Short mmCIF file of C-alpha atoms in Angstrom, two decimals:
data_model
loop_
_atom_site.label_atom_id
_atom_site.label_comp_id
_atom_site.label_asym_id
_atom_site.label_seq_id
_atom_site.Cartn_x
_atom_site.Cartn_y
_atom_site.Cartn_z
CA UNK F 112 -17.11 -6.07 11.80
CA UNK F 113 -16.11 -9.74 12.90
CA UNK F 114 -15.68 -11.98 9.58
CA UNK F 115 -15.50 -8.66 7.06
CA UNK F 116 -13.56 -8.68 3.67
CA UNK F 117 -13.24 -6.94 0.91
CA UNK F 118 -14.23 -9.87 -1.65
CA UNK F 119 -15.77 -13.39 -1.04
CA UNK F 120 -15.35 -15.78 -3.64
CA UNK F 121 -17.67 -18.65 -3.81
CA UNK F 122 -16.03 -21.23 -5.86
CA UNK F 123 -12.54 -22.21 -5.90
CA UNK F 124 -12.40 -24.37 -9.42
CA UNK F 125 -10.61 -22.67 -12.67
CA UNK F 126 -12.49 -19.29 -12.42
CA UNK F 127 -12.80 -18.87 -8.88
CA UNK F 128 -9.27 -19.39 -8.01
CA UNK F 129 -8.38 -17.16 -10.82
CA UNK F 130 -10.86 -14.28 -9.61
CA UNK F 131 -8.99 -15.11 -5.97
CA UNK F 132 -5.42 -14.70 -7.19
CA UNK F 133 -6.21 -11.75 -8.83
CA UNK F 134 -7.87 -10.00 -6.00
CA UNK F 135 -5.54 -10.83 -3.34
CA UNK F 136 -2.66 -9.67 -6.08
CA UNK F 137 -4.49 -5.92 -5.77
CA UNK F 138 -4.19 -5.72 -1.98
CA UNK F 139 -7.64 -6.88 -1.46
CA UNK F 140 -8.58 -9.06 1.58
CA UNK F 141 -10.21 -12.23 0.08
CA UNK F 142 -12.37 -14.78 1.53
CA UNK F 143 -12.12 -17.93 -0.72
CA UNK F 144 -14.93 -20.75 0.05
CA UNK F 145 -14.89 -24.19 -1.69
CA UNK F 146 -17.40 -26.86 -0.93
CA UNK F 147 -14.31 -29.85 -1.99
CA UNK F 148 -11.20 -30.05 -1.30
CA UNK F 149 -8.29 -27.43 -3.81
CA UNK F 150 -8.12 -29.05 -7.28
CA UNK F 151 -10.72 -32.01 -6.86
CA UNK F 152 -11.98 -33.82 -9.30
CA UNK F 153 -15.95 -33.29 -8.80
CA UNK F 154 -16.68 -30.39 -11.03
CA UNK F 155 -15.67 -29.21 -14.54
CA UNK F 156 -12.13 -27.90 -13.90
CA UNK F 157 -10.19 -31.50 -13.73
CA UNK F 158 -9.10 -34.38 -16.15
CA UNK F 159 -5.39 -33.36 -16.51
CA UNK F 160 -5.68 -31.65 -19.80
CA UNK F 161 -8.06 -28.86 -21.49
CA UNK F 162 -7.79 -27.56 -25.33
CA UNK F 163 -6.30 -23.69 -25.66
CA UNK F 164 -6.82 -22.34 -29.04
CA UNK F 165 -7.13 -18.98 -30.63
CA UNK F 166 -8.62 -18.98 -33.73
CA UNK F 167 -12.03 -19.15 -31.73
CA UNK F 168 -15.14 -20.82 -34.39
CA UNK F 169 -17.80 -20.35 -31.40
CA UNK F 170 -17.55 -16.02 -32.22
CA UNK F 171 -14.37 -13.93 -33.15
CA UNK F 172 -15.49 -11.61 -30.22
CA UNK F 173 -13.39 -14.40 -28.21
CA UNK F 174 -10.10 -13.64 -29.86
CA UNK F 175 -8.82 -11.25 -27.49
CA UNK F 176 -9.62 -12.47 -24.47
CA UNK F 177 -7.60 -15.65 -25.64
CA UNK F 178 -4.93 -13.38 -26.50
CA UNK F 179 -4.74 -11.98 -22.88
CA UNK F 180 -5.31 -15.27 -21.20
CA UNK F 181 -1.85 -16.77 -23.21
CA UNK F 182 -0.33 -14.28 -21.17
CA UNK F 183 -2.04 -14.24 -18.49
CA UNK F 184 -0.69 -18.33 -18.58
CA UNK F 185 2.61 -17.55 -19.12
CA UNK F 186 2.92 -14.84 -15.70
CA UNK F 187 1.32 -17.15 -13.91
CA UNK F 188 3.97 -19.92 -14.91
CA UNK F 189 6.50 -17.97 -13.72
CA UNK F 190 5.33 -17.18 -10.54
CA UNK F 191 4.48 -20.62 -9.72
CA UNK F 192 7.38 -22.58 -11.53
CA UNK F 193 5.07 -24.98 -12.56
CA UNK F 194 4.48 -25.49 -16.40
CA UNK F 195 0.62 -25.05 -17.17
CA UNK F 196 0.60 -24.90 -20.93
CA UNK F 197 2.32 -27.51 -23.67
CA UNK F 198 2.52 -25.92 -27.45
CA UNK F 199 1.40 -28.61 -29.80
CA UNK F 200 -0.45 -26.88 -32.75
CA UNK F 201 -3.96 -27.71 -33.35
CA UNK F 202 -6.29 -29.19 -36.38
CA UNK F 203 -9.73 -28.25 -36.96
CA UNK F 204 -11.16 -30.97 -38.66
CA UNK F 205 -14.28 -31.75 -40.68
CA UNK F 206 -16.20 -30.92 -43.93
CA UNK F 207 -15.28 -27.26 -45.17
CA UNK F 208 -18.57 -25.85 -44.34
CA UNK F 209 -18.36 -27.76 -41.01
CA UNK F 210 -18.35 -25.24 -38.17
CA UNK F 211 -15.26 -26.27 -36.52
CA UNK F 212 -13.35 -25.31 -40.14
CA UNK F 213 -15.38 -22.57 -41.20
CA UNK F 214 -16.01 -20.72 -37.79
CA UNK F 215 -12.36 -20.84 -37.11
CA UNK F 216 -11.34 -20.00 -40.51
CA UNK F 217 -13.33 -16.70 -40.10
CA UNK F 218 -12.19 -16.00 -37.01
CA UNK F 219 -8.42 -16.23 -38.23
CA UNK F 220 -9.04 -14.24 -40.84
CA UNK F 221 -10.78 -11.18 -38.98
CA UNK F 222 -8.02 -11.12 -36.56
CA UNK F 223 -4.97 -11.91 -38.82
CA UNK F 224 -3.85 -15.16 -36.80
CA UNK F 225 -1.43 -17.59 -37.87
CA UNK F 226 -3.12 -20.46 -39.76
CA UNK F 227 -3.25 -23.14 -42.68
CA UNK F 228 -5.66 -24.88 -44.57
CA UNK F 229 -4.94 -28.85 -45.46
CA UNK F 230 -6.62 -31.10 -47.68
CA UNK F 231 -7.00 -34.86 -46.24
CA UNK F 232 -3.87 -36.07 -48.54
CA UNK F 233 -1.83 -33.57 -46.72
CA UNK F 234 -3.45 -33.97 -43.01
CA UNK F 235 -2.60 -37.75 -43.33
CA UNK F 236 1.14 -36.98 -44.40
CA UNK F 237 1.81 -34.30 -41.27
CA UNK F 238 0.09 -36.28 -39.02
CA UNK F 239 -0.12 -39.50 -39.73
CA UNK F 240 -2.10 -40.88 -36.68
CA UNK F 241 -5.02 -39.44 -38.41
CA UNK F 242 -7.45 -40.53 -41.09
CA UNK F 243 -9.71 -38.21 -42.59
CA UNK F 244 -12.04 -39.04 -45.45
CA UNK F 245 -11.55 -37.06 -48.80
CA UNK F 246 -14.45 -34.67 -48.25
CA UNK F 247 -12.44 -33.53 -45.10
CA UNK F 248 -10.34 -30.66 -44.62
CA UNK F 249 -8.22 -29.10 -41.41
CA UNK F 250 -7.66 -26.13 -40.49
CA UNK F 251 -4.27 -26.01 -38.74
CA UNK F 252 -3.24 -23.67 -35.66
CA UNK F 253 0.35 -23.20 -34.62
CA UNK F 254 -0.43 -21.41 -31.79
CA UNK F 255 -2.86 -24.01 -30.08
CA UNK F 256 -1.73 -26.36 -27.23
CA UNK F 257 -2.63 -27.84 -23.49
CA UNK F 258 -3.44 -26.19 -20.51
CA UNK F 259 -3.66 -27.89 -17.42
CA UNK F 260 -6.46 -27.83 -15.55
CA UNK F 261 -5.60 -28.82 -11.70
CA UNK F 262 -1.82 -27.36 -12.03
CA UNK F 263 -3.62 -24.17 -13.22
CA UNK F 264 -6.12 -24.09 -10.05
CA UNK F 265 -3.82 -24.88 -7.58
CA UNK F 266 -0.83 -22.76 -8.62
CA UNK F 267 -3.70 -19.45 -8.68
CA UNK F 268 -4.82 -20.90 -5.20
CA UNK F 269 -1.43 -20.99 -4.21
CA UNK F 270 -0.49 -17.30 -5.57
CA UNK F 271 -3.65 -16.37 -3.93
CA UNK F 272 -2.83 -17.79 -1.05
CA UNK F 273 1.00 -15.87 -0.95
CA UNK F 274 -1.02 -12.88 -1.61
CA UNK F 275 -3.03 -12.96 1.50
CA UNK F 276 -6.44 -14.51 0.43
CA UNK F 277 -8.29 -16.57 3.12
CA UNK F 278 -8.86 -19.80 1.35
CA UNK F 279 -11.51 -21.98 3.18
CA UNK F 280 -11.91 -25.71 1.67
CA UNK F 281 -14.94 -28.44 2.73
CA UNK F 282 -16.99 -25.14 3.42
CA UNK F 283 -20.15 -25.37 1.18
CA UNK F 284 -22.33 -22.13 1.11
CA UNK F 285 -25.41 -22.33 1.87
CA UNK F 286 -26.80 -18.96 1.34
CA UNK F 287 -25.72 -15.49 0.55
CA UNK F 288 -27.66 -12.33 0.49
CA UNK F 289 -26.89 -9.02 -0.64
CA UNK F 290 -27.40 -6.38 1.89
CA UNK F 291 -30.19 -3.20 2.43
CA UNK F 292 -27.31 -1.02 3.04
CA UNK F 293 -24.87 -2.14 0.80
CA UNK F 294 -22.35 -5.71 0.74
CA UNK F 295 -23.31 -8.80 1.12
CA UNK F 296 -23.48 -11.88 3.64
CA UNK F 297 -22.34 -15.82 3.03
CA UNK F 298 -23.68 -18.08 5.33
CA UNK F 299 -21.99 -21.71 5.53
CA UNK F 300 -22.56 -24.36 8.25
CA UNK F 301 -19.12 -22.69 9.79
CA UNK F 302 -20.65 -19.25 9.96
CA UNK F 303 -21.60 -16.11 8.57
CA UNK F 304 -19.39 -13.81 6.45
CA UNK F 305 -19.64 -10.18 5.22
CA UNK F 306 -17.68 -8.55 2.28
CA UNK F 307 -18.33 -5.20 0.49
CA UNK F 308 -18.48 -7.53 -2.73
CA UNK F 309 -19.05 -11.19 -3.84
CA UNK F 310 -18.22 -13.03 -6.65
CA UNK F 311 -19.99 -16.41 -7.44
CA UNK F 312 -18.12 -18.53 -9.46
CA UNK F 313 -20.28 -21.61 -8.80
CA UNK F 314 -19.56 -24.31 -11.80
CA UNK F 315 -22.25 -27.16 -11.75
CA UNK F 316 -23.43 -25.66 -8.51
CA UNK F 317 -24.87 -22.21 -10.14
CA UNK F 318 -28.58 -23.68 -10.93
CA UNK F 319 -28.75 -23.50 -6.97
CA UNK F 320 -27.40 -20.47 -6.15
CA UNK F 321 -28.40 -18.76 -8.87
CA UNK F 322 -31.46 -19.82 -9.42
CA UNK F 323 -33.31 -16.59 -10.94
CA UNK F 324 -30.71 -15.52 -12.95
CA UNK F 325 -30.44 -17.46 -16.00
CA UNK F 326 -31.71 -21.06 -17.48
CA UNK F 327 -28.98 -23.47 -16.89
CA UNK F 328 -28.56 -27.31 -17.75
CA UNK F 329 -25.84 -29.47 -16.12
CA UNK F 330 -24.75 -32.13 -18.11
CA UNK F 331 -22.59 -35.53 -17.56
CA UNK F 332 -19.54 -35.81 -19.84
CA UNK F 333 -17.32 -38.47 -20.11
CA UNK F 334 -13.50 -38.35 -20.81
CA UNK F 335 -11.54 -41.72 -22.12
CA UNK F 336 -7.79 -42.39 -22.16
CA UNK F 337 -7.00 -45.39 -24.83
CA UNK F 338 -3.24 -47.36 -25.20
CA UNK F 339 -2.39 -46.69 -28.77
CA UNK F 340 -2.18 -50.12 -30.21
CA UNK F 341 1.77 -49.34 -31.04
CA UNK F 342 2.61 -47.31 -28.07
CA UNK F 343 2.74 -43.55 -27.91
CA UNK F 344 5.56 -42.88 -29.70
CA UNK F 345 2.79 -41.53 -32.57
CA UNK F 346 0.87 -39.49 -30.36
CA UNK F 347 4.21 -37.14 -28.44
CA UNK F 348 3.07 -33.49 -28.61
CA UNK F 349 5.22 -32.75 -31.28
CA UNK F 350 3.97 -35.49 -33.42
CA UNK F 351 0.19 -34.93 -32.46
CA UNK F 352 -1.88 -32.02 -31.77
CA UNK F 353 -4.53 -31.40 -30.00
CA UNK F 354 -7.97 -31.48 -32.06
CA UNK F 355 -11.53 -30.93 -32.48
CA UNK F 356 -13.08 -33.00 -35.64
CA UNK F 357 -17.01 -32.45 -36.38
CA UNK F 358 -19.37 -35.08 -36.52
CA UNK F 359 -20.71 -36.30 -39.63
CA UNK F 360 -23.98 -36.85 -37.72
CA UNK F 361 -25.28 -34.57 -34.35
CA UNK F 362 -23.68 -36.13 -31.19
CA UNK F 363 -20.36 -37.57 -32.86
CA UNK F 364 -18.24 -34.08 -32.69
CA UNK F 365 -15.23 -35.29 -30.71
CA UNK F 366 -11.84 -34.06 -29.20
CA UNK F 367 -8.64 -34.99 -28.31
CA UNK F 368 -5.19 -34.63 -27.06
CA UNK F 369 -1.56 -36.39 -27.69
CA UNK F 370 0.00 -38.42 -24.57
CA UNK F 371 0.98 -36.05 -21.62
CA UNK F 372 1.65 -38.32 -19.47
CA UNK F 373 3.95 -41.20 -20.90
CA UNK F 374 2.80 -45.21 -21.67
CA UNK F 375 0.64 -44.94 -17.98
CA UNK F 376 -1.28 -42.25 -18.96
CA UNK F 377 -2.90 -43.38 -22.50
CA UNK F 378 -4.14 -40.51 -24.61
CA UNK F 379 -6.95 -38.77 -23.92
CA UNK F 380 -10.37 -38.38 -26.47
CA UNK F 381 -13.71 -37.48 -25.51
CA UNK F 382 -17.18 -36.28 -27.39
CA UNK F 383 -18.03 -32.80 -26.82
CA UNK F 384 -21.59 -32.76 -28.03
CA UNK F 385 -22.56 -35.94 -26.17
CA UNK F 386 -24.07 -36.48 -22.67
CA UNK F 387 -27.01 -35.95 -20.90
CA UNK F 388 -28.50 -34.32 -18.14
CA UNK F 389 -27.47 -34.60 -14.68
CA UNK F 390 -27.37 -33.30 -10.61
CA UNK F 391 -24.02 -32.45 -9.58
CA UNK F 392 -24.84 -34.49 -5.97
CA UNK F 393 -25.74 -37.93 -7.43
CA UNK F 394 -23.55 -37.72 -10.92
CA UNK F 395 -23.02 -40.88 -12.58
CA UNK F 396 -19.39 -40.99 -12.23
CA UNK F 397 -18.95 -44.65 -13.48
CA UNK F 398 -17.88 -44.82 -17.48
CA UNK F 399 -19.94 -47.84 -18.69
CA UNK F 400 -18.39 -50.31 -20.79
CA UNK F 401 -21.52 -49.20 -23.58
CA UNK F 402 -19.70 -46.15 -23.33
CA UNK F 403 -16.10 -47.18 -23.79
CA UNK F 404 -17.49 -49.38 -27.03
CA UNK F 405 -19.33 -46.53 -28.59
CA UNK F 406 -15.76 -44.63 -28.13
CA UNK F 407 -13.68 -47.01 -29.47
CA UNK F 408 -15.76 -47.91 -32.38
CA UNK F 409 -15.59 -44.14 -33.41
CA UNK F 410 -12.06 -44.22 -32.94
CA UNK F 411 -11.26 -46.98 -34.97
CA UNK F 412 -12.24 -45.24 -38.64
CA UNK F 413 -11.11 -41.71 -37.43
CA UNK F 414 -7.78 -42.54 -35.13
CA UNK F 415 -7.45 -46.25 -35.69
CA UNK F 416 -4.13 -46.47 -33.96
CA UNK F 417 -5.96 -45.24 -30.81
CA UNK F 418 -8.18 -47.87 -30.58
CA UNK F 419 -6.65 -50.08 -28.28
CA UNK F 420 -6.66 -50.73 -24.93
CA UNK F 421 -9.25 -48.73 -22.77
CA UNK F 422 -6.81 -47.19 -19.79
CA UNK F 423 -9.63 -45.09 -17.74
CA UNK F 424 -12.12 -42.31 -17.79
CA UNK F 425 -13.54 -40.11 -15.74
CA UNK F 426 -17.07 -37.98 -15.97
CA UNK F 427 -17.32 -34.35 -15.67
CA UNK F 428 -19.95 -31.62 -16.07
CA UNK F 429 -20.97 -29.08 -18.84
CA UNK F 430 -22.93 -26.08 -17.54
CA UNK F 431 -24.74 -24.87 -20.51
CA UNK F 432 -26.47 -22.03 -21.51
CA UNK F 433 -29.51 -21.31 -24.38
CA UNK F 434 -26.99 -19.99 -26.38
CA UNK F 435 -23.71 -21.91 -25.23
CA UNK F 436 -22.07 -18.12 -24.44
CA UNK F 437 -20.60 -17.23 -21.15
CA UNK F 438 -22.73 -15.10 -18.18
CA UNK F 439 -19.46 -12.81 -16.53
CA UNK F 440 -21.39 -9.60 -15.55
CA UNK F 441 -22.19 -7.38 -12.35
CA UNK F 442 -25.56 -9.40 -10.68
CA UNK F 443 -28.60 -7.31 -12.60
CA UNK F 444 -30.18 -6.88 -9.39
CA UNK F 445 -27.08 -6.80 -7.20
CA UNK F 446 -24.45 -4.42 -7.72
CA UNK F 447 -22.27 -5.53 -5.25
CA UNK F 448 -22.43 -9.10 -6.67
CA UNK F 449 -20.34 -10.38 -10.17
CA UNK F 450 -21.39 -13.73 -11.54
CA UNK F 451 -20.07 -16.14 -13.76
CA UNK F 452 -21.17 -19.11 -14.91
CA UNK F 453 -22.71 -21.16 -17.89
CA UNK F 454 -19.13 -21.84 -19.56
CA UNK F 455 -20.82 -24.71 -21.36
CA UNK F 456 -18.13 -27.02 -21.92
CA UNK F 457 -15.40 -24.71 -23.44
CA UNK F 458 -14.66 -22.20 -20.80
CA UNK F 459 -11.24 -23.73 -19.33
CA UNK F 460 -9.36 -22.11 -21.96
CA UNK F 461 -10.25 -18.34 -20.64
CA UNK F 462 -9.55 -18.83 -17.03
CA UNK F 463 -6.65 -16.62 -16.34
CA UNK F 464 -8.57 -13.72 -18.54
CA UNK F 465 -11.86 -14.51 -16.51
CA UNK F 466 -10.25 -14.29 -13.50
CA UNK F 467 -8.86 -10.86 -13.96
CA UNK F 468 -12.39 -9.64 -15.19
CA UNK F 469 -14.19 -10.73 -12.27
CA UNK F 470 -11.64 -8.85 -10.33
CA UNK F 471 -11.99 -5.71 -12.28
CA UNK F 472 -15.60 -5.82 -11.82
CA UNK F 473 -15.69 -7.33 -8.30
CA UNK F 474 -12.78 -3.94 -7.53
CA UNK F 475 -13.95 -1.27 -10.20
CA UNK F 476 -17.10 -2.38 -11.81
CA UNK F 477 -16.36 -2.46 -15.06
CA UNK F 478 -13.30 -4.01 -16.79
CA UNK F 479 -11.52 -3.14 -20.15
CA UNK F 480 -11.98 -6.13 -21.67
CA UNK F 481 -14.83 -7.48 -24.07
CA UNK F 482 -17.59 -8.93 -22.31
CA UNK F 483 -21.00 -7.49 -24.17
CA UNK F 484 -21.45 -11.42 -25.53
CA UNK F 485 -21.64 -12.55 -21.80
CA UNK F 486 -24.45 -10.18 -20.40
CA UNK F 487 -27.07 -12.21 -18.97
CA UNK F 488 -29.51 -10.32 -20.24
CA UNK F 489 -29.37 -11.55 -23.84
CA UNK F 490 -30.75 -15.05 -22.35
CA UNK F 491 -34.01 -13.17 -21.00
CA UNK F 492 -34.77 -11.79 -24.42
CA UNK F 493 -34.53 -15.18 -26.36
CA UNK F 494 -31.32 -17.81 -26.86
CA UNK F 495 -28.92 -17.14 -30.45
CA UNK F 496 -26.25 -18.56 -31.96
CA UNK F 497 -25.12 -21.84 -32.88
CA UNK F 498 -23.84 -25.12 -30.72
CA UNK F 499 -20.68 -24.11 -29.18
CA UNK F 500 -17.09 -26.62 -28.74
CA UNK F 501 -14.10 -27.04 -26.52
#
């Protein structure tokens, strides 16, 4: 049959390319389609840096996919000589019975990970570029660092590529179908596809293409890179970790990062539990100086050094679930179809994992690996659990 595969893959961002370079590393013969350009910068997966930790506060069920993914970074690495992940430790900021602290501190201590608790006085000697109140505690992770989000997507595309997969870019789908007798069809403006499986990895694009599967909301995010007010000499990965501090009130959680990318690049901060709704076609991608102010003011009592100049931002897009849990499953309705989507604003960190699970279910239908928490079905019978973090 003209235009026949083994696997399409809708959806070249992290998971997508992922699911692509591990298909095409099985022998399979992969369609990829992506509506951009490889790598852009008009989803979720860009923004030069993304948080991986291990000591997981959203559920410990995360712990060993996290485990596998560190790997999973570190083969991919190789084969693409390009260096995707930066060790810097990691603090966990906030009030003890603040979920960041207390999520992650059970979480380390169910799977026996590496870990310290500090006191304020002590997170203000270590790391001096922050300034915690005396109520505040951190936990600290060794083991936490930086992935890179665009290297990451375009070394798997490029593996993917080496391994055979067809990888189509400017192509948006319009519609795909699964099949009376088994596969499935893609139809883009090019033409029309068949494959004995699919695999939608969508991002801010799954409301329309999966639009009786789960509830979905996309919202804006905004990221910010500030000038320290002394230069960045403070904020080197070895002198500053990444973070996540809670919010005293709902809406102020925020995240950060040291400097990456020398003096030009500022450091990087953002809110995780702030934004608002939005349609991934007319996305407000302009960071208003309202925004910048609101930033900086927060800055200046938590990270005063950081406070300085604004350099730039850019806005990107949460997918969110009810319950702020992943959807990676077989379709319910379509065998021959695996979905994932709904990585509500801290999914980055899983994408090598991911990817290999889509291709176990996309080859085998099932995979080895924990995914009960992700079934869709859980969202039909009622959303659970807690707000969820990057």
């Amino acid at each position: 049959m003209k235009n026949a595969y083994d696997v399409i893959v809708v959806g070249l961002g992290g998971m997508g390319s992922a699911a692509a370079r591990h298909l095409a590393r099985r022998g399979r013969r992969v369609l990829g389609l992506e509506r951009f350009g490889a790598a852009h910068a008009h989803g979720s997966s860009h923004g030069g840096s993304r948080i991986y930790r291990q000591a997981y506060a959203e559920d410990p069920a995360y712990v060993p996919l996290l485990l596998r993914a560190r790997e999973l970074w570190d083969e991919a690495a190789a084969d693409s000589g390009q260096e995707l992940f930066t060790r810097t430790g990691g603090l966990m900021i906030g009030r003890p019975d603040a979920e960041p602290v207390a999520g992650t501190l059970r979480s380390a201590r169910e799977w026996g990970l590496q870990h310290e608790v500090l006191d304020a006085a002590e997170i203000r000697r270590r790391f001096p570029t922050f300034t915690p109140s005396e109520a505040e505690v951190a936990v600290h992770e060794d083991a936490a660092g930086v992935v890179r989000p665009e290297l990451t997507v375009r070394a798997h595309l490029d593996l993917a590529a080496a391994g055979g997969a067809d990888l189509r870019f400017h192509e948006p789908v319009l519609t795909w179908e699964a099949l009376p007798a088994g596969g499935v069809a893609v139809t883009t403006a090019q033409g029309r596809y068949h494959a004995d499986r699919l695999v939608l990895a969508p991002g801010a694009w799954a409301p329309g293409l999966l639009p009786d599967l789960v509830p979905l909301r996309v919202e804006r995010r905004v990221m910010y890179w500030f000038a320290p007010r002394s230069g960045v000499q403070d904020f080197t990965p070895d002198r500053h970790p990444i973070y996540v501090w809670a919010g005293e009130t709902e809406g102020d959680e925020m995240y950060g990062f040291p400097a990456l990318d020398g003096p030009e690049g500022g450091v990087k901060v953002a809110f995780h539990s702030r934004g608002e709704p939005a349609v991934p076609e007319s996305l407000d991608r302009t960071v208003h100086a309202s925004e910048i102010d609101v930033m900086r003011r927060h800055l200046s009592t938590r990270l005063p050094a950081l406070a300085g100049e604004f350099v730039t931002g850019a806005a990107c897009m949460y997918v969110n679930t009810a319950d702020e849990h992943f959807v990676v499953s077989r379709h319910p309705a379509h065998e021959d179809v695996v979905v994932a989507c709904g990585f509500s604003g801290h999914g980055f960190k899983f994408v090598p994992v991911i990817g290999e699970i889509l291709a176990d279910l996309a080859v085998d239908g099932t995979t080895r690996h924990p995914i009960a928490l992700f079934d869709p079905a859980r969202l039909r019978r009622g959303p659970a659990g807690g707000p969820r973090r990057t």
